[in-house]
Coordinates of C-alpha atoms in Angstrom, one line a residue:
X27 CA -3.9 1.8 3.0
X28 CA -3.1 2.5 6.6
X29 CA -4.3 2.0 10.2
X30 CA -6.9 4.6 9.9
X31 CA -8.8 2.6 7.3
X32 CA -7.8 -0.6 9.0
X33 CA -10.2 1.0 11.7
X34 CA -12.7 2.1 9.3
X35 CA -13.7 -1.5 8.2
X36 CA -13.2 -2.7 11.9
X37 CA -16.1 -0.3 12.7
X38 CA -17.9 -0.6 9.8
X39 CA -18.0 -4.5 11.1
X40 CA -19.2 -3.8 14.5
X41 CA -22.4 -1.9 13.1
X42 CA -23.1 -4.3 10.6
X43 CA -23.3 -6.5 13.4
X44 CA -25.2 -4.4 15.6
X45 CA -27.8 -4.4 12.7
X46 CA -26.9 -0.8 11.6
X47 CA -27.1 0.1 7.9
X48 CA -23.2 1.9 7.1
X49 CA -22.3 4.4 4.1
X50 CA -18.6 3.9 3.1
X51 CA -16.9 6.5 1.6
X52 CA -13.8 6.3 -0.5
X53 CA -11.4 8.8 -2.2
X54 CA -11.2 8.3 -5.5
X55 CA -9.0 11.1 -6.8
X56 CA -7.8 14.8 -5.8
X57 CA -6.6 17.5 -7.4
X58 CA -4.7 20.3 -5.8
X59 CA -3.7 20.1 -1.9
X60 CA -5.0 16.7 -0.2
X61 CA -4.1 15.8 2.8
X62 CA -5.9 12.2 1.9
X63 CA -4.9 10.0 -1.1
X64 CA -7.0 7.7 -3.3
X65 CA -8.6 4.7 -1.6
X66 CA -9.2 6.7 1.8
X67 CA -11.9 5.8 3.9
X68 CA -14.7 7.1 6.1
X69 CA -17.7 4.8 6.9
X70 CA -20.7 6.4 9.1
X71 CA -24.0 5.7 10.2
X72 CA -26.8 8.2 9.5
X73 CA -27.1 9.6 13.0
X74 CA -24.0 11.1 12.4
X75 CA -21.7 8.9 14.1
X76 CA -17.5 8.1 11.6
X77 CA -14.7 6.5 11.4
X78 CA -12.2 7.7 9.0
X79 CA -11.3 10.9 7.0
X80 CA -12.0 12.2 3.7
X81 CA -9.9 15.4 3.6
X82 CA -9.3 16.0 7.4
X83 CA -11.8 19.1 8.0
X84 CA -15.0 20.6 6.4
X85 CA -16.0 17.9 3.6
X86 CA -16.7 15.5 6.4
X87 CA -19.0 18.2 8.0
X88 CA -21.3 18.8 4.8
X89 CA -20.9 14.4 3.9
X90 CA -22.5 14.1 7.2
X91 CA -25.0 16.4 6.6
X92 CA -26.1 15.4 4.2
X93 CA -25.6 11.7 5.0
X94 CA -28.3 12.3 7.9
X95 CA -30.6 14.0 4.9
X96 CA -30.9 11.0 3.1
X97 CA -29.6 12.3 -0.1
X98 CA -27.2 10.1 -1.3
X99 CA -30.0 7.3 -2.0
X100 CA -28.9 3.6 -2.5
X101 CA -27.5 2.7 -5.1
X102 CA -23.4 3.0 -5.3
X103 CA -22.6 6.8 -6.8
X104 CA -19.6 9.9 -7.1
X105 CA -19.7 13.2 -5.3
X106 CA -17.6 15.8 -6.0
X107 CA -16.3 18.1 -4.0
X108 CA -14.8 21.4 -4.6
X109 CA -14.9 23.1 -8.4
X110 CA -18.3 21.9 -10.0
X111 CA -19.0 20.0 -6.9
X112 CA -22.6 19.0 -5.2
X113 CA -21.9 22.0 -2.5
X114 CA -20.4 25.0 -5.0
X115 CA -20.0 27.3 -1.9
X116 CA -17.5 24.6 -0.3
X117 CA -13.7 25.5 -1.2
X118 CA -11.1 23.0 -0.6
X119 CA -8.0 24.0 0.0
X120 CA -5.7 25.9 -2.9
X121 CA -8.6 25.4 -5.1
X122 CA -8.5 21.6 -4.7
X123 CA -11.1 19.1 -6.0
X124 CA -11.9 15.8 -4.2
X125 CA -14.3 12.8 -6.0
X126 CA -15.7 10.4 -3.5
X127 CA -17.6 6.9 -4.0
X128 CA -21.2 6.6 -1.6
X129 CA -21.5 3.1 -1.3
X130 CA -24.7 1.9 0.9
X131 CA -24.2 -1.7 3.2
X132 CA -26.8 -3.1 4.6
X133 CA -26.8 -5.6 7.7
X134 CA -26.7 -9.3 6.5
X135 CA -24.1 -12.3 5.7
X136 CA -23.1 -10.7 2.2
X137 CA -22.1 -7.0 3.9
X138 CA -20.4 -8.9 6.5
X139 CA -18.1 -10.9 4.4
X140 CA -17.5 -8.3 1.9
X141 CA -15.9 -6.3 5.2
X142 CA -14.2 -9.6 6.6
X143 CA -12.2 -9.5 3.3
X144 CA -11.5 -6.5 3.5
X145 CA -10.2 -6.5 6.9
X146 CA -7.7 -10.0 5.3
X147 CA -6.3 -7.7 2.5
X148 CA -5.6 -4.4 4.7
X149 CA -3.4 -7.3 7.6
X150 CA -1.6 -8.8 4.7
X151 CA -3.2 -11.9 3.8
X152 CA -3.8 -11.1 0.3
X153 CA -4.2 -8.7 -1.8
X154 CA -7.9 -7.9 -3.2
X155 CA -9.2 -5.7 -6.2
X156 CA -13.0 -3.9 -5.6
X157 CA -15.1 -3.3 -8.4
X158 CA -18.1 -1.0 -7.7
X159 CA -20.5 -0.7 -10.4
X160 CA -22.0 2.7 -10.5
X161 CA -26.3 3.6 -10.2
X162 CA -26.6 0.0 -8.8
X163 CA -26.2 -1.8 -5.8
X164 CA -23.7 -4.0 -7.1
X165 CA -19.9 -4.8 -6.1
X166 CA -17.9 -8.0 -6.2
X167 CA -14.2 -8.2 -4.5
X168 CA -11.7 -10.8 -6.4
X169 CA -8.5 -11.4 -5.1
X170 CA -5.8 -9.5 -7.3
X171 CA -1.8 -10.4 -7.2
X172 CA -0.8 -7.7 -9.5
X173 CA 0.0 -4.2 -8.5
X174 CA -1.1 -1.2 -10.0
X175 CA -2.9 2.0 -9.4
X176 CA -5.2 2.1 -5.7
X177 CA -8.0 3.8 -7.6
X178 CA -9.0 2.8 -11.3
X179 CA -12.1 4.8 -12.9
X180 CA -13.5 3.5 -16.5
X181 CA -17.2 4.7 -17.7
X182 CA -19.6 3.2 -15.0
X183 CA -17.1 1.2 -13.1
X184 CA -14.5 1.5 -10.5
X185 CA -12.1 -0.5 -9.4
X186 CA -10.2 -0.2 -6.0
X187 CA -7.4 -2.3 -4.7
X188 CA -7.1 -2.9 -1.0
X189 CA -3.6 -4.4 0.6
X190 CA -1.6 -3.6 3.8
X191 CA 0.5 -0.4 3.8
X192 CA 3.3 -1.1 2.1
X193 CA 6.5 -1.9 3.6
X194 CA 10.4 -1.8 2.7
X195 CA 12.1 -4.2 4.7
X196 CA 15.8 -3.6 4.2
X197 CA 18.0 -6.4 4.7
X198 CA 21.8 -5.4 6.5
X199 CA 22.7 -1.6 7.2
X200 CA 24.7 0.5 5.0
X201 CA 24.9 3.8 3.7
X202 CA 23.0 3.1 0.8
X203 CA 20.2 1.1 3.2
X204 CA 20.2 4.3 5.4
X205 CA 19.0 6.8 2.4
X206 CA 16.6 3.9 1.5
X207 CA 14.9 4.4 5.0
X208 CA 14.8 8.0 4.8
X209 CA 12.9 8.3 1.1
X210 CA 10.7 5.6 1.9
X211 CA 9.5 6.9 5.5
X212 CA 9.2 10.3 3.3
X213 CA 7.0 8.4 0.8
X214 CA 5.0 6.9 4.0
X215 CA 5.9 3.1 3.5
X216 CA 6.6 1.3 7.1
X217 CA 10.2 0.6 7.1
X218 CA 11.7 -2.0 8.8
X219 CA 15.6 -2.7 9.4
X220 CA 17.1 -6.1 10.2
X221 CA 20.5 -6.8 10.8
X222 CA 21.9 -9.2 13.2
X223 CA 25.0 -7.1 13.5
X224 CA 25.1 -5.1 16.6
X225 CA 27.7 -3.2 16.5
X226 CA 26.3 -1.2 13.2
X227 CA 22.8 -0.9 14.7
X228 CA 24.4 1.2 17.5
X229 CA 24.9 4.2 16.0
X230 CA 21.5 3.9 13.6
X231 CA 18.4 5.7 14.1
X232 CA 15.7 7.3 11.8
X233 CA 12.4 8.0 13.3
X234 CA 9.5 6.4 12.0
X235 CA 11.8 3.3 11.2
X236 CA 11.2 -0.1 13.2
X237 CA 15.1 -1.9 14.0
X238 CA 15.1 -5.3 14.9
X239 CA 18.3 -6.7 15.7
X240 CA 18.1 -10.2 13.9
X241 CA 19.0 -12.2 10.7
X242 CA 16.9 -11.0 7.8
X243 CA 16.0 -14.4 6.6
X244 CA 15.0 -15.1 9.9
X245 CA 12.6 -12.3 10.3
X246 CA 11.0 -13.5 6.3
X247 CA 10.6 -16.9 7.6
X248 CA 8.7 -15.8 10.5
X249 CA 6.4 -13.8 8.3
X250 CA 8.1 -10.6 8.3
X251 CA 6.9 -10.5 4.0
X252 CA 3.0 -9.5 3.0
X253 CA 2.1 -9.2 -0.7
X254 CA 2.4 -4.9 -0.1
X255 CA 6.2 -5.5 1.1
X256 CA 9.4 -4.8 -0.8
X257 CA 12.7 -6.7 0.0
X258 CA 15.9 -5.0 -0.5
X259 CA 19.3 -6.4 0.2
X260 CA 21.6 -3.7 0.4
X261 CA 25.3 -5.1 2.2
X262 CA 27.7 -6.3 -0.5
X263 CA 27.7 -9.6 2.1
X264 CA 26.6 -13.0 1.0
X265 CA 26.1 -14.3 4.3
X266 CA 22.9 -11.7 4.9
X267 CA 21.9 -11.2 1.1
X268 CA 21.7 -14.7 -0.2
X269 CA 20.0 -16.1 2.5
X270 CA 17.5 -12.9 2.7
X271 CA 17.1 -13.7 -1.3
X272 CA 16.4 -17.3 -0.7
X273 CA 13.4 -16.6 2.0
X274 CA 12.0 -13.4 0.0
X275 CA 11.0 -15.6 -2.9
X276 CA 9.4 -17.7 -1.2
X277 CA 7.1 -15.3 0.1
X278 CA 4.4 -12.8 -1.4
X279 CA 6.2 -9.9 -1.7
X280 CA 5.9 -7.5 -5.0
X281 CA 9.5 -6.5 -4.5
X282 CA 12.8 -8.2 -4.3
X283 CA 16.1 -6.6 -4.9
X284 CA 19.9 -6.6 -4.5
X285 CA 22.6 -4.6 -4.8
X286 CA 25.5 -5.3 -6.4
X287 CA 27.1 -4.7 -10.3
X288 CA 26.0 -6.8 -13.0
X289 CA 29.0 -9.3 -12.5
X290 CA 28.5 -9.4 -8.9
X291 CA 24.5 -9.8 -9.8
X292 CA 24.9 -12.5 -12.2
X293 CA 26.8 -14.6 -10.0
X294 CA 25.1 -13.7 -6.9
X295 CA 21.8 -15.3 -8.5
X296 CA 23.8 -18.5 -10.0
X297 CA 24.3 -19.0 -6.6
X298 CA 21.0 -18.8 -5.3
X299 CA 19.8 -20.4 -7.7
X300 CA 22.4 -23.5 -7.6
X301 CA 22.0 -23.2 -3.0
X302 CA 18.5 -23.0 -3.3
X303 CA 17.3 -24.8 -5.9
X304 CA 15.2 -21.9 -7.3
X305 CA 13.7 -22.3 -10.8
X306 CA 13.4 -19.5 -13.6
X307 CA 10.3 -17.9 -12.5
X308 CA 11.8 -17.5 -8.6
X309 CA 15.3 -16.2 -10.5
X310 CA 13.1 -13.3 -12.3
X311 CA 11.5 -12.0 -9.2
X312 CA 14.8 -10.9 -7.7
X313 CA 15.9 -7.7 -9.6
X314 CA 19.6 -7.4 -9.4
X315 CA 21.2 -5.3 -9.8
X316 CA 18.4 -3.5 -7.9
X317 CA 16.9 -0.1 -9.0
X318 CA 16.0 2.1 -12.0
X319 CA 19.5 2.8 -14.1
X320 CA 20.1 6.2 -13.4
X321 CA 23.6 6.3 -13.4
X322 CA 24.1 6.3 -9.6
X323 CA 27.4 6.4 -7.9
X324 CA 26.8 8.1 -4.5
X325 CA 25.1 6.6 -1.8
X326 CA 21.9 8.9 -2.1
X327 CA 21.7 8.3 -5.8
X328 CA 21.6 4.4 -5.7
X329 CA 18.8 4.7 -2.9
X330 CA 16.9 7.4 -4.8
X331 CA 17.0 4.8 -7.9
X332 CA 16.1 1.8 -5.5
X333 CA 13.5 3.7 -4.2
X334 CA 12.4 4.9 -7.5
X335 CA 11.9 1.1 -9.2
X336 CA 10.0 -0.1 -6.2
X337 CA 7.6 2.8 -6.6
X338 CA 7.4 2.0 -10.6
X339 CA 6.9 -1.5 -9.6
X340 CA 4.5 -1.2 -6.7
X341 CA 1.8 1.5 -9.0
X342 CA 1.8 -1.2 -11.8
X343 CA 4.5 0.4 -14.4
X344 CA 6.6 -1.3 -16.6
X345 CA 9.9 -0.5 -17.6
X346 CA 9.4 0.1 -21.2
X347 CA 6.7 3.2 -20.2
X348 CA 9.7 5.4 -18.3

């Protein structure tokens, strides 16, 4: 999720509350050239008025359309569009293929809290799991901890988790921390550097990458950690590691990590564990050493492994499927 959608349910609030009936769209898969991922919004009203995107360009033209028609009817349903879509003559781009769930809100307490919870998971409070039930009007939204795939399709249902964009917050600069930031801007994740260490934040910077100039534990303790945020601690230095390790855990974050060999891991998280008093279930959060084992020895390698186990971990895959 990003700020676009953030805006999307902000909007589809304000009509909701203007007494305005809303249609929210959302991407449920793509196939060829996208330049919108699953769990996309667009909500609209049927005098043509959005918020949002679908696929940046003519799909939102013809959903409109037909929107102001009044053919997509009530109850919660998929349209296809592209290859044996509702609109055969619209080609998406390189022959692409773009499924979309109609959902229909109408003004009243329910619609209005259903979008006030949505609004929660998208800032970071928690985490929440949609479940649309298809050729009816139902839905129900449960809050869900565990990560997995945005979009989830069985035979008439479809589930949709919502959370804040995810972030990387890496704790101390370092080579390694510096490929980190690169991939994960690449892979669209907000990325956030703390180090207290001026002298080593002078010669840093990546756009799209958010310094702040301050103790990582710090920053955690003031709520720098949402359940969408992975924690890596990257420095070799005790001082900045441990203490980011002791704060992480105590926050909602699907992701904590350390670098380090497996002797330096091991006693790293006997310390922790002895300093902080953390039990067995705070111990197995923290994955140290951090990252897939690839066999990395450069820099680039141990970030492209780092980066690699907090994808695995944030679409829901265990280690046993790789």
């Amino acid at each position: 999720m990003n700020s676009l959608d953030l805006q999307v349910v902000q909007q589809a609030q304000q009509w909701l509350e203007q007494g305005r009936s809303v249609c929210l769209s959302t991407v449920l898969s793509t196939y060829g050239s996208a330049p919108r991922g699953p769990g996309a919004m667009l909500v609209a009203l049927a005098d043509g008025r959005f918020c949002g995107s679908l696929s940046g360009g003519c799909v939102e033209d013809d959903f409109l359309e037909r929107l102001s028609r009044d053919e997509f009817g009530p109850d919660n349903q998929v349209v296809r569009y592209g290859e044996g879509g509702m609109a055969p003559s619209l080609k998406l781009p390189c022959g692409g293929v773009l499924d979309v769930l109609v959902e229909q809100f109408v003004p009243g307490c329910e619609a209005l809290e259903h979008f006030s919870l949505m609004l929660q998971a998208l800032q970071g409070q928690q985490r929440i799991i949609r479940t649309v039930s298809l050729d009816t009007l139902d839905r129900t939204l449960d809050v869900c901890s565990a990560q997995g795939s945005t979009v989830e399709l069985s035979e008439r249902q479809i589930a949709i988790r919502i959370g804040a964009a995810r972030r990387l917050l890496i704790a101390g600069l370092s080579p390694v921390a510096e490929f980190c930031a690169s991939f994960a801007v690449s892979l669209g994740y907000e990325v956030i550097v703390c180090d207290p260490r001026t002298e080593l934040l002078a010669g840093f910077g990546l756009e799209g990458v958010k310094v702040i100039e301050q103790l990582p534990a710090t920053f955690i303790a003031n709520g720098g950690c949402h359940a969408s945020t992975a924690v890596v601690a990257l420095t070799h230095d005790p001082r900045l590691d441990d203490l980011t390790l002791l704060e992480a855990v105590r926050t909602p974050a699907f992701y904590i990590g350390a670098m380090g060999s497996q002797r330096t891991s091991e006693k790293r998280l006997e310390r922790v564990r002895r300093i902080g008093g953390l039990d067995d279930e705070a111990i197995e959060r923290i994955s140290a050493p951090v990252g897939l084992r690839l066999g990395s020895k450069t820099p680039a390698e141990i970030a492209l492994a780092v980066m690699a186990d907090i994808v695995r971990v944030g679409n829901g895959v265990g280690r046993g499927a790789l």
